[in-house]
PDB file of C-alpha atoms in Angstrom:
ATOM      1  CA  MET A  13     -35.696  -5.451 -26.054  1.00 47.00           C
ATOM      2  CA  SER A  14     -38.400  -8.081 -25.724  1.00 50.00           C
ATOM      3  CA  PRO A  15     -38.205 -10.705 -22.952  1.00 46.00           C
ATOM      4  CA  ARG A  16     -38.162 -13.418 -25.647  1.00 45.00           C
ATOM      5  CA  LEU A  17     -35.115 -11.921 -27.386  1.00 49.00           C
ATOM      6  CA  LEU A  18     -33.398 -11.309 -24.069  1.00 49.00           C
ATOM      7  CA  ALA A  19     -33.957 -14.906 -23.011  1.00 46.00           C
ATOM      8  CA  MET A  20     -32.490 -16.127 -26.296  1.00 45.00           C
ATOM      9  CA  LEU A  21     -29.417 -13.922 -25.938  1.00 51.00           C
ATOM     10  CA  LEU A  22     -28.819 -14.924 -22.351  1.00 51.00           C
ATOM     11  CA  THR A  23     -29.249 -18.600 -23.093  1.00 47.00           C
ATOM     12  CA  THR A  24     -26.882 -18.422 -26.055  1.00 44.00           C
ATOM     13  CA  ALA A  25     -24.313 -16.294 -24.255  1.00 46.00           C
ATOM     14  CA  THR A  26     -24.111 -18.485 -21.196  1.00 46.00           C
ATOM     15  CA  CYS A  27     -24.068 -21.708 -23.251  1.00 41.00           C
ATOM     16  CA  PHE A  28     -26.246 -23.577 -20.800  1.00 37.00           C
ATOM     17  CA  THR A  29     -25.593 -27.275 -21.105  1.00 35.00           C
ATOM     18  CA  ALA A  30     -28.239 -29.658 -22.368  1.00 38.00           C
ATOM     19  CA  ALA A  31     -26.896 -32.469 -20.200  1.00 41.00           C
ATOM     20  CA  PRO A  32     -29.181 -33.621 -17.373  1.00 45.00           C
ATOM     21  CA  ILE A  33     -28.577 -32.034 -13.977  1.00 46.00           C
ATOM     22  CA  THR A  34     -28.668 -34.503 -11.135  1.00 47.00           C
ATOM     23  CA  SER A  35     -29.034 -32.113  -8.212  1.00 50.00           C
ATOM     24  CA  LEU A  36     -29.749 -28.512  -7.261  1.00 47.00           C
ATOM     25  CA  ALA A  37     -26.169 -28.131  -6.024  1.00 49.00           C
ATOM     26  CA  GLN A  38     -24.801 -29.374  -9.343  1.00 51.00           C
ATOM     27  CA  ASN A  39     -27.151 -27.050 -11.200  1.00 54.00           C
ATOM     28  CA  ARG A  40     -25.888 -24.050  -9.228  1.00 53.00           C
ATOM     29  CA  ILE A  41     -22.272 -25.029  -9.865  1.00 56.00           C
ATOM     30  CA  GLU A  42     -23.003 -25.185 -13.589  1.00 61.00           C
ATOM     31  CA  ILE A  43     -24.796 -21.819 -13.523  1.00 56.00           C
ATOM     32  CA  ALA A  44     -21.903 -20.238 -11.634  1.00 59.00           C
ATOM     33  CA  SER A  45     -19.379 -21.598 -14.127  1.00 67.00           C
ATOM     34  CA  GLN A  46     -21.297 -20.363 -17.158  1.00 72.00           C
ATOM     35  CA  ALA A  47     -22.000 -16.995 -15.520  1.00 71.00           C
ATOM     36  CA  ASP A  48     -18.290 -16.564 -14.820  1.00 78.00           C
ATOM     37  CA  ILE A  49     -17.473 -17.128 -18.504  1.00 83.00           C
ATOM     38  CA  LEU A  50     -20.141 -14.659 -19.589  1.00 83.00           C
ATOM     39  CA  LEU A  51     -19.070 -11.990 -17.107  1.00 85.00           C
ATOM     40  CA  ARG A  52     -15.396 -12.290 -18.064  1.00 88.00           C
ATOM     41  CA  SER A  53     -16.345 -12.006 -21.745  1.00 91.00           C
ATOM     42  CA  ALA A  54     -18.637  -8.993 -21.381  1.00 91.00           C
ATOM     43  CA  SER A  55     -17.227  -5.503 -21.902  1.00 94.00           C
ATOM     44  CA  ASN A  56     -16.747  -3.021 -19.079  1.00 95.00           C
ATOM     45  CA  ASP A  57     -19.201  -0.656 -20.761  1.00 96.00           C
ATOM     46  CA  ALA A  58     -21.921  -3.318 -20.838  1.00 94.00           C
ATOM     47  CA  LEU A  59     -21.321  -4.284 -17.220  1.00 94.00           C
ATOM     48  CA  ASP A  60     -21.373  -0.653 -16.168  1.00 96.00           C
ATOM     49  CA  SER A  61     -24.725  -0.218 -17.913  1.00 94.00           C
ATOM     50  CA  LEU A  62     -26.010  -3.120 -15.831  1.00 92.00           C
ATOM     51  CA  PHE A  63     -24.583  -1.565 -12.674  1.00 95.00           C
ATOM     52  CA  GLN A  64     -26.197   1.778 -13.486  1.00 96.00           C
ATOM     53  CA  SER A  65     -29.570   0.123 -14.034  1.00 94.00           C
ATOM     54  CA  VAL A  66     -29.393  -1.804 -10.752  1.00 93.00           C
ATOM     55  CA  HIS A  67     -28.217   1.323  -8.930  1.00 95.00           C
ATOM     56  CA  ALA A  68     -31.147   3.314 -10.314  1.00 95.00           C
ATOM     57  CA  ILE A  69     -33.613   0.580  -9.376  1.00 94.00           C
ATOM     58  CA  SER A  70     -32.157   0.452  -5.852  1.00 92.00           C
ATOM     59  CA  THR A  71     -33.536   3.967  -5.295  1.00 92.00           C
ATOM     60  CA  SER A  72     -37.080   2.916  -6.201  1.00 91.00           C
ATOM     61  CA  PRO A  73     -39.396   2.457  -3.192  1.00 87.00           C
ATOM     62  CA  THR A  74     -41.399  -0.192  -5.052  1.00 89.00           C
ATOM     63  CA  ASP A  75     -38.672  -2.150  -6.861  1.00 93.00           C
ATOM     64  CA  SER A  76     -35.501  -1.944  -4.767  1.00 91.00           C
ATOM     65  CA  THR A  77     -36.317  -4.976  -2.609  1.00 90.00           C
ATOM     66  CA  LYS A  78     -36.727  -7.214  -5.665  1.00 90.00           C
ATOM     67  CA  VAL A  79     -33.234  -6.425  -6.927  1.00 88.00           C
ATOM     68  CA  CYS A  80     -31.820  -6.741  -3.416  1.00 87.00           C
ATOM     69  CA  ARG A  81     -33.298 -10.239  -3.102  1.00 84.00           C
ATOM     70  CA  ALA A  82     -31.917 -11.234  -6.500  1.00 85.00           C
ATOM     71  CA  LEU A  83     -28.364 -10.178  -5.598  1.00 81.00           C
ATOM     72  CA  ALA A  84     -28.593 -12.114  -2.331  1.00 77.00           C
ATOM     73  CA  SER A  85     -29.995 -15.208  -4.052  1.00 76.00           C
ATOM     74  CA  PRO A  86     -27.797 -18.277  -4.630  1.00 73.00           C
ATOM     75  CA  ASP A  87     -29.226 -18.248  -8.181  1.00 73.00           C
ATOM     76  CA  ARG A  88     -28.070 -14.679  -8.928  1.00 71.00           C
ATOM     77  CA  GLY A  89     -26.005 -15.944 -11.911  1.00 66.00           C
ATOM     78  CA  SER A  90     -29.016 -17.504 -13.617  1.00 69.00           C
ATOM     79  CA  ALA A  91     -30.678 -15.810 -16.570  1.00 68.00           C
ATOM     80  CA  ASP A  92     -34.028 -17.042 -15.255  1.00 74.00           C
ATOM     81  CA  THR A  93     -33.531 -15.183 -11.968  1.00 80.00           C
ATOM     82  CA  TRP A  94     -33.010 -11.814 -13.633  1.00 80.00           C
ATOM     83  CA  LEU A  95     -35.679 -12.348 -16.265  1.00 80.00           C
ATOM     84  CA  ALA A  96     -38.137 -13.091 -13.466  1.00 84.00           C
ATOM     85  CA  VAL A  97     -37.041  -9.979 -11.562  1.00 88.00           C
ATOM     86  CA  ALA A  98     -37.356  -7.809 -14.663  1.00 87.00           C
ATOM     87  CA  GLN A  99     -40.925  -8.928 -15.251  1.00 87.00           C
ATOM     88  CA  GLU A 100     -41.875  -7.934 -11.699  1.00 91.00           C
ATOM     89  CA  LEU A 101     -40.537  -4.385 -11.986  1.00 92.00           C
ATOM     90  CA  SER A 102     -42.471  -1.261 -12.883  1.00 88.00           C
ATOM     91  CA  GLY A 103     -42.396  -0.160 -16.531  1.00 85.00           C
ATOM     92  CA  ASP A 104     -39.341   2.104 -16.695  1.00 90.00           C
ATOM     93  CA  ASN A 105     -37.271  -0.072 -14.384  1.00 92.00           C
ATOM     94  CA  ARG A 106     -38.248  -3.210 -16.299  1.00 91.00           C
ATOM     95  CA  ASP A 107     -37.126  -1.654 -19.574  1.00 89.00           C
ATOM     96  CA  ARG A 108     -33.926  -0.358 -17.977  1.00 89.00           C
ATOM     97  CA  LEU A 109     -32.947  -3.748 -16.571  1.00 89.00           C
ATOM     98  CA  THR A 110     -33.865  -5.852 -19.611  1.00 87.00           C
ATOM     99  CA  SER A 111     -31.941  -3.497 -21.884  1.00 87.00           C
ATOM    100  CA  ALA A 112     -28.848  -3.657 -19.664  1.00 89.00           C
ATOM    101  CA  LEU A 113     -29.047  -7.449 -19.367  1.00 86.00           C
ATOM    102  CA  GLY A 114     -29.325  -7.694 -23.132  1.00 85.00           C
ATOM    103  CA  GLU A 115     -26.197  -5.567 -23.539  1.00 88.00           C
ATOM    104  CA  VAL A 116     -24.242  -7.821 -21.181  1.00 88.00           C
ATOM    105  CA  ALA A 117     -25.492 -10.970 -22.894  1.00 85.00           C
ATOM    106  CA  LEU A 118     -24.695  -9.733 -26.394  1.00 86.00           C
ATOM    107  CA  SER A 119     -21.314  -8.362 -25.333  1.00 89.00           C
ATOM    108  CA  GLY A 120     -20.444 -11.614 -23.577  1.00 86.00           C
ATOM    109  CA  TRP A 121     -21.549 -13.678 -26.554  1.00 84.00           C
ATOM    110  CA  GLN A 122     -19.410 -11.633 -28.947  1.00 87.00           C
ATOM    111  CA  GLY A 123     -16.390 -11.358 -26.653  1.00 86.00           C
ATOM    112  CA  ARG A 124     -13.802 -13.757 -25.302  1.00 88.00           C
ATOM    113  CA  PRO A 125     -13.128 -14.525 -21.629  1.00 87.00           C
ATOM    114  CA  SER A 126     -10.401 -12.268 -20.271  1.00 89.00           C
ATOM    115  CA  ALA A 127      -8.366 -12.269 -17.088  1.00 89.00           C
ATOM    116  CA  PHE A 128     -10.196 -10.907 -14.070  1.00 90.00           C
ATOM    117  CA  ASP A 129      -8.237  -9.182 -11.294  1.00 93.00           C
ATOM    118  CA  GLU A 130     -10.354 -10.442  -8.426  1.00 90.00           C
ATOM    119  CA  LYS A 131      -8.063  -9.007  -5.754  1.00 91.00           C
ATOM    120  CA  ALA A 132      -8.327  -5.501  -7.205  1.00 94.00           C
ATOM    121  CA  ALA A 133     -12.110  -5.822  -7.464  1.00 93.00           C
ATOM    122  CA  ARG A 134     -12.361  -6.850  -3.819  1.00 91.00           C
ATOM    123  CA  THR A 135     -10.163  -3.919  -2.814  1.00 92.00           C
ATOM    124  CA  SER A 136     -12.429  -1.529  -4.731  1.00 93.00           C
ATOM    125  CA  LEU A 137     -15.500  -3.034  -3.096  1.00 91.00           C
ATOM    126  CA  ARG A 138     -13.943  -2.782   0.350  1.00 90.00           C
ATOM    127  CA  GLN A 139     -13.134   0.891  -0.276  1.00 92.00           C
ATOM    128  CA  ALA A 140     -16.742   1.496  -1.306  1.00 93.00           C
ATOM    129  CA  GLY A 141     -17.928  -0.219   1.870  1.00 90.00           C
ATOM    130  CA  VAL A 142     -15.718   2.005   4.022  1.00 91.00           C
ATOM    131  CA  ARG A 143     -17.026   5.107   2.256  1.00 94.00           C
ATOM    132  CA  ALA A 144     -20.639   3.944   2.646  1.00 92.00           C
ATOM    133  CA  ALA A 145     -20.097   3.409   6.373  1.00 91.00           C
ATOM    134  CA  MET A 146     -18.540   6.857   6.776  1.00 93.00           C
ATOM    135  CA  LEU A 147     -21.335   8.638   4.917  1.00 93.00           C
ATOM    136  CA  ASN A 148     -24.373   6.758   6.213  1.00 92.00           C
ATOM    137  CA  ASP A 149     -25.238   6.290   9.853  1.00 88.00           C
ATOM    138  CA  GLY A 150     -26.799   2.854  10.173  1.00 85.00           C
ATOM    139  CA  PHE A 151     -24.897   1.207   7.317  1.00 87.00           C
ATOM    140  CA  SER A 152     -24.350  -2.457   8.191  1.00 80.00           C
ATOM    141  CA  ALA A 153     -21.801  -4.557   6.328  1.00 76.00           C
ATOM    142  CA  SER A 154     -22.816  -7.516   8.473  1.00 70.00           C
ATOM    143  CA  ALA A 155     -26.396  -7.207   7.223  1.00 68.00           C
ATOM    144  CA  LEU A 156     -25.098  -7.747   3.692  1.00 72.00           C
ATOM    145  CA  SER A 157     -23.226 -10.913   4.597  1.00 62.00           C
ATOM    146  CA  VAL A 158     -24.897 -12.593   7.573  1.00 52.00           C
ATOM    147  CA  ASP A 159     -27.887 -12.090   9.824  1.00 47.00           C
ATOM    148  CA  ASP A 160     -27.357  -8.919  11.813  1.00 45.00           C
ATOM    149  CA  VAL A 161     -27.612  -9.494  15.549  1.00 45.00           C
ATOM    150  CA  ASN A 162     -29.411  -6.172  15.977  1.00 51.00           C
ATOM    151  CA  ALA A 163     -32.284  -7.176  13.682  1.00 49.00           C
ATOM    152  CA  THR A 164     -35.247  -8.621  15.552  1.00 57.00           C
ATOM    153  CA  ASN A 165     -37.093 -10.304  12.674  1.00 70.00           C
ATOM    154  CA  GLU A 166     -36.735 -11.343   9.046  1.00 75.00           C
ATOM    155  CA  ALA A 167     -38.526  -8.278   7.656  1.00 78.00           C
ATOM    156  CA  GLU A 168     -36.261  -5.960   9.635  1.00 78.00           C
ATOM    157  CA  MET A 169     -33.227  -7.921   8.473  1.00 79.00           C
ATOM    158  CA  GLU A 170     -34.223  -7.572   4.821  1.00 81.00           C
ATOM    159  CA  ALA A 171     -34.941  -3.864   5.205  1.00 84.00           C
ATOM    160  CA  LEU A 172     -31.517  -3.321   6.775  1.00 84.00           C
ATOM    161  CA  ARG A 173     -29.812  -5.391   4.075  1.00 84.00           C
ATOM    162  CA  CYS A 174     -31.498  -3.555   1.222  1.00 88.00           C
ATOM    163  CA  ARG A 175     -30.918  -0.120   2.747  1.00 90.00           C
ATOM    164  CA  SER A 176     -27.238  -0.926   3.244  1.00 89.00           C
ATOM    165  CA  LEU A 177     -27.010  -2.296  -0.295  1.00 89.00           C
ATOM    166  CA  GLY A 178     -28.398   0.972  -1.644  1.00 92.00           C
ATOM    167  CA  TRP A 179     -25.762   2.941   0.249  1.00 93.00           C
ATOM    168  CA  LEU A 180     -23.042   0.573  -0.952  1.00 93.00           C
ATOM    169  CA  LEU A 181     -24.145   1.029  -4.565  1.00 94.00           C
ATOM    170  CA  ASP A 182     -24.160   4.812  -4.054  1.00 96.00           C
ATOM    171  CA  ALA A 183     -20.517   4.565  -2.989  1.00 95.00           C
ATOM    172  CA  VAL A 184     -19.599   2.285  -5.888  1.00 96.00           C
ATOM    173  CA  ALA A 185     -21.224   4.754  -8.304  1.00 97.00           C
ATOM    174  CA  SER A 186     -18.571   7.349  -7.457  1.00 95.00           C
ATOM    175  CA  GLN A 187     -15.715   5.039  -8.486  1.00 96.00           C
ATOM    176  CA  PRO A 188     -14.178   4.836 -12.001  1.00 97.00           C
ATOM    177  CA  LEU A 189     -15.970   2.846 -14.695  1.00 97.00           C
ATOM    178  CA  ASP A 190     -13.495  -0.032 -14.732  1.00 96.00           C
ATOM    179  CA  GLU A 191     -13.874  -0.462 -10.965  1.00 96.00           C
ATOM    180  CA  ARG A 192     -17.671  -0.378 -11.215  1.00 97.00           C
ATOM    181  CA  ALA A 193     -17.538  -3.059 -13.909  1.00 96.00           C
ATOM    182  CA  ALA A 194     -15.192  -5.242 -11.854  1.00 95.00           C
ATOM    183  CA  ILE A 195     -17.401  -4.936  -8.774  1.00 93.00           C
ATOM    184  CA  THR A 196     -20.446  -5.839 -10.871  1.00 92.00           C
ATOM    185  CA  ARG A 197     -18.679  -9.001 -12.056  1.00 89.00           C
ATOM    186  CA  LEU A 198     -17.844  -9.843  -8.471  1.00 89.00           C
ATOM    187  CA  LEU A 199     -21.333  -9.249  -7.079  1.00 85.00           C
ATOM    188  CA  LEU A 200     -23.044 -11.294  -9.776  1.00 82.00           C
ATOM    189  CA  ARG A 201     -20.541 -14.128  -9.594  1.00 81.00           C
ATOM    190  CA  ASP A 202     -20.048 -14.481  -5.846  1.00 78.00           C
ATOM    191  CA  GLY A 203     -23.035 -12.689  -4.332  1.00 73.00           C
ATOM    192  CA  LEU A 204     -23.227 -10.237  -1.472  1.00 67.00           C
ATOM    193  CA  ALA A 205     -22.435 -12.595   1.379  1.00 58.00           C
ATOM    194  CA  SER A 206     -19.329 -14.285   0.012  1.00 55.00           C
ATOM    195  CA  VAL A 207     -17.969 -11.085  -1.501  1.00 59.00           C
ATOM    196  CA  LEU A 208     -18.122  -9.064   1.692  1.00 59.00           C
ATOM    197  CA  GLN A 209     -16.904 -11.908   3.869  1.00 57.00           C
ATOM    198  CA  LYS A 210     -13.860 -12.428   1.636  1.00 56.00           C
ATOM    199  CA  SER A 211     -13.261  -8.689   1.351  1.00 54.00           C
ATOM    200  CA  ALA A 212     -13.093  -8.466   5.117  1.00 53.00           C
ATOM    201  CA  ASP A 213     -10.394 -11.146   5.330  1.00 55.00           C
TER     202      ASP A 213
END
């Protein structure tokens, strides 16, 4: 799928408003609202395809950090964010991500918003976090949500965050499809920090 077609699908699916935006905060609120509608309208199969693509990219030495930064970004729900990430990836990963994003956009455009069991999604994510911690020495949930006190500089903090994210995605990959789709909705809508902080409550 070409970047031009993907951009058109994402823009149509999210129904971005043409009204003027008066501030960055207002813009992010609007993006979050439209992203929520899209994610609740997209099918579980489409969202799982997106999860699988992000999970695969998270194992790439050259591309994993770019996806990690996107998921941690306050603009993670914006089509522009993911289009920009896709264009920075290596060939196979770029094709994998743009194809998955196109599936989500088309599915969301054709579907209708459905109820989202946020509590169940957070429970599934918390279970994945526990499994990741049990299987991987050095996994840091705090690195995914706030600055880890054991990290001495920004580069070390990012490396710890991205490594822990990879382990978390490995754990999520072993869960049923509907749980993977729900967690994907949650991560894209709320981001790593807010998701893990709320899951810990």
